[in-house]
């Protein structure tokens, strides 16, 4: 698992995972698992966005990148 080797690497960086809540290709449960696998990661769910979040809700993506 990523969690086993990533704690040292990821502790130095903020990891924010941005996921579209309406993604039918990669369901939100995969984003939740990815956030769990990466120590300290934060999952941000963008409403009314699908797989290509940056196309569906570019303002939401930019807002969360800038935080």
Short mmCIF file of N, CA and C in Angstrom, two decimals, residues 2-67:
data_model
loop_
_atom_site.label_atom_id
_atom_site.label_comp_id
_atom_site.label_asym_id
_atom_site.label_seq_id
_atom_site.Cartn_x
_atom_site.Cartn_y
_atom_site.Cartn_z
N UNK A 2 0.35 2.30 -0.57
CA UNK A 2 1.06 3.58 -0.60
C UNK A 2 1.34 4.04 0.83
N UNK A 3 0.42 3.79 1.73
CA UNK A 3 0.54 4.24 3.12
C UNK A 3 1.81 3.71 3.77
N UNK A 4 2.23 2.51 3.42
CA UNK A 4 3.40 1.90 4.04
C UNK A 4 4.69 2.68 3.79
N UNK A 5 4.88 3.20 2.62
CA UNK A 5 6.15 3.88 2.31
C UNK A 5 6.05 5.39 2.22
N UNK A 6 4.84 5.92 2.21
CA UNK A 6 4.69 7.34 1.91
C UNK A 6 4.72 8.28 3.11
N UNK A 7 4.71 7.77 4.32
CA UNK A 7 4.59 8.67 5.47
C UNK A 7 5.75 9.65 5.54
N UNK A 8 6.98 9.22 5.27
CA UNK A 8 8.11 10.14 5.30
C UNK A 8 8.05 11.15 4.17
N UNK A 9 7.74 10.68 2.99
CA UNK A 9 7.69 11.55 1.81
C UNK A 9 6.54 12.54 1.92
N UNK A 10 5.36 12.06 2.25
CA UNK A 10 4.17 12.90 2.25
C UNK A 10 4.10 13.86 3.44
N UNK A 11 4.82 13.58 4.49
CA UNK A 11 4.76 14.47 5.65
C UNK A 11 5.37 15.83 5.34
N UNK A 12 6.15 15.92 4.28
CA UNK A 12 6.80 17.18 3.91
C UNK A 12 5.94 18.04 2.99
N UNK A 13 4.83 17.48 2.48
CA UNK A 13 4.05 18.17 1.47
C UNK A 13 2.56 18.10 1.82
N UNK A 14 1.83 19.13 1.43
CA UNK A 14 0.38 19.11 1.53
C UNK A 14 -0.16 18.36 0.32
N UNK A 15 -0.99 17.39 0.57
CA UNK A 15 -1.61 16.64 -0.52
C UNK A 15 -3.10 16.89 -0.47
N UNK A 16 -3.60 17.55 -1.49
CA UNK A 16 -5.03 17.83 -1.59
C UNK A 16 -5.54 17.12 -2.84
N UNK A 17 -6.48 16.23 -2.65
CA UNK A 17 -7.06 15.47 -3.74
C UNK A 17 -8.41 16.10 -4.07
N UNK A 18 -8.55 16.53 -5.30
CA UNK A 18 -9.78 17.20 -5.74
C UNK A 18 -10.56 16.22 -6.61
N UNK A 19 -11.81 15.94 -6.21
CA UNK A 19 -12.59 14.88 -6.84
C UNK A 19 -13.99 15.39 -7.17
N UNK A 20 -14.49 15.02 -8.32
CA UNK A 20 -15.86 15.37 -8.71
C UNK A 20 -16.86 14.42 -8.07
N UNK A 21 -17.82 14.95 -7.37
CA UNK A 21 -18.81 14.11 -6.70
C UNK A 21 -19.67 13.30 -7.68
N UNK A 22 -19.80 13.78 -8.90
CA UNK A 22 -20.63 13.10 -9.89
C UNK A 22 -19.80 12.22 -10.84
N UNK A 23 -18.56 11.95 -10.49
CA UNK A 23 -17.68 11.13 -11.33
C UNK A 23 -18.20 9.70 -11.37
N UNK A 24 -18.59 9.24 -12.53
CA UNK A 24 -19.09 7.87 -12.68
C UNK A 24 -17.99 6.94 -13.17
N UNK A 25 -16.88 7.49 -13.63
CA UNK A 25 -15.74 6.69 -14.10
C UNK A 25 -14.90 6.24 -12.91
N UNK A 26 -14.59 7.16 -12.02
CA UNK A 26 -13.86 6.88 -10.78
C UNK A 26 -14.73 7.39 -9.63
N UNK A 27 -15.44 6.51 -8.99
CA UNK A 27 -16.37 6.90 -7.94
C UNK A 27 -15.63 7.56 -6.77
N UNK A 28 -16.36 8.33 -6.00
CA UNK A 28 -15.77 9.06 -4.86
C UNK A 28 -15.10 8.10 -3.88
N UNK A 29 -15.58 6.87 -3.79
CA UNK A 29 -14.96 5.92 -2.87
C UNK A 29 -13.48 5.69 -3.20
N UNK A 30 -13.09 5.84 -4.46
CA UNK A 30 -11.69 5.70 -4.83
C UNK A 30 -10.88 6.90 -4.34
N UNK A 31 -11.48 8.07 -4.39
CA UNK A 31 -10.83 9.26 -3.84
C UNK A 31 -10.67 9.16 -2.34
N UNK A 32 -11.69 8.60 -1.69
CA UNK A 32 -11.60 8.39 -0.24
C UNK A 32 -10.48 7.42 0.10
N UNK A 33 -10.36 6.36 -0.67
CA UNK A 33 -9.29 5.38 -0.44
C UNK A 33 -7.92 6.01 -0.68
N UNK A 34 -7.79 6.78 -1.74
CA UNK A 34 -6.53 7.45 -2.04
C UNK A 34 -6.15 8.39 -0.91
N UNK A 35 -7.11 9.15 -0.41
CA UNK A 35 -6.84 10.06 0.70
C UNK A 35 -6.43 9.30 1.95
N UNK A 36 -7.00 8.13 2.16
CA UNK A 36 -6.63 7.31 3.31
C UNK A 36 -5.22 6.76 3.15
N UNK A 37 -4.87 6.38 1.92
CA UNK A 37 -3.55 5.79 1.65
C UNK A 37 -2.41 6.79 1.78
N UNK A 38 -2.69 8.06 1.58
CA UNK A 38 -1.64 9.09 1.64
C UNK A 38 -1.76 9.80 2.99
N UNK A 39 -0.81 9.58 3.89
CA UNK A 39 -0.90 10.20 5.22
C UNK A 39 -1.04 11.72 5.14
N UNK A 40 -2.03 12.23 5.86
CA UNK A 40 -2.24 13.67 5.92
C UNK A 40 -2.96 14.26 4.72
N UNK A 41 -3.36 13.43 3.77
CA UNK A 41 -4.03 13.95 2.57
C UNK A 41 -5.43 14.43 2.91
N UNK A 42 -5.87 15.39 2.13
CA UNK A 42 -7.21 15.97 2.28
C UNK A 42 -7.98 15.72 0.99
N UNK A 43 -9.18 15.18 1.10
CA UNK A 43 -10.05 14.98 -0.05
C UNK A 43 -11.05 16.12 -0.13
N UNK A 44 -11.06 16.80 -1.26
CA UNK A 44 -12.02 17.88 -1.51
C UNK A 44 -12.97 17.39 -2.58
N UNK A 45 -14.25 17.40 -2.26
CA UNK A 45 -15.28 16.96 -3.21
C UNK A 45 -15.93 18.19 -3.84
N UNK A 46 -15.94 18.21 -5.15
CA UNK A 46 -16.53 19.32 -5.88
C UNK A 46 -17.92 18.90 -6.35
N UNK A 47 -18.94 19.61 -5.89
CA UNK A 47 -20.31 19.28 -6.28
C UNK A 47 -20.54 19.62 -7.75
N UNK A 48 -21.44 18.88 -8.37
CA UNK A 48 -21.82 19.08 -9.77
C UNK A 48 -20.64 18.98 -10.72
N UNK A 49 -19.65 18.17 -10.35
CA UNK A 49 -18.49 17.93 -11.22
C UNK A 49 -18.34 16.44 -11.45
N UNK A 50 -17.89 16.10 -12.65
CA UNK A 50 -17.70 14.70 -13.00
C UNK A 50 -16.21 14.37 -13.01
N UNK A 51 -15.78 13.52 -13.93
CA UNK A 51 -14.40 13.03 -13.95
C UNK A 51 -13.40 14.15 -14.27
N UNK A 52 -13.75 15.03 -15.18
CA UNK A 52 -12.86 16.13 -15.53
C UNK A 52 -13.28 17.37 -14.75
N UNK A 53 -12.96 17.35 -13.47
CA UNK A 53 -13.37 18.41 -12.55
C UNK A 53 -12.92 19.77 -13.05
N UNK A 54 -11.72 19.84 -13.59
CA UNK A 54 -11.17 21.13 -14.01
C UNK A 54 -11.93 21.74 -15.19
N UNK A 55 -12.66 20.91 -15.92
CA UNK A 55 -13.49 21.41 -17.01
C UNK A 55 -14.89 21.74 -16.49
N UNK A 56 -15.44 20.87 -15.65
CA UNK A 56 -16.79 21.06 -15.13
C UNK A 56 -16.88 22.24 -14.16
N UNK A 57 -15.91 22.38 -13.28
CA UNK A 57 -15.94 23.41 -12.23
C UNK A 57 -14.56 24.04 -12.05
N UNK A 58 -14.05 24.74 -13.06
CA UNK A 58 -12.70 25.30 -12.97
C UNK A 58 -12.51 26.27 -11.79
N UNK A 59 -13.53 27.05 -11.48
CA UNK A 59 -13.41 27.99 -10.36
C UNK A 59 -13.24 27.27 -9.03
N UNK A 60 -13.95 26.15 -8.87
CA UNK A 60 -13.81 25.37 -7.64
C UNK A 60 -12.43 24.76 -7.51
N UNK A 61 -11.89 24.30 -8.60
CA UNK A 61 -10.53 23.72 -8.59
C UNK A 61 -9.52 24.81 -8.22
N UNK A 62 -9.60 25.95 -8.87
CA UNK A 62 -8.67 27.04 -8.61
C UNK A 62 -8.77 27.49 -7.15
N UNK A 63 -9.98 27.58 -6.64
CA UNK A 63 -10.16 27.99 -5.24
C UNK A 63 -9.47 27.04 -4.28
N UNK A 64 -9.58 25.75 -4.53
CA UNK A 64 -8.99 24.77 -3.62
C UNK A 64 -7.48 24.62 -3.81
N UNK A 65 -7.00 24.89 -4.99
CA UNK A 65 -5.54 24.87 -5.20
C UNK A 65 -4.91 26.05 -4.47
N UNK A 66 -5.61 27.18 -4.47
CA UNK A 66 -5.07 28.39 -3.87
C UNK A 66 -5.12 28.43 -2.35
N UNK A 67 -5.78 27.48 -1.72
CA UNK A 67 -5.90 27.49 -0.25
C UNK A 67 -4.60 27.07 0.40
#
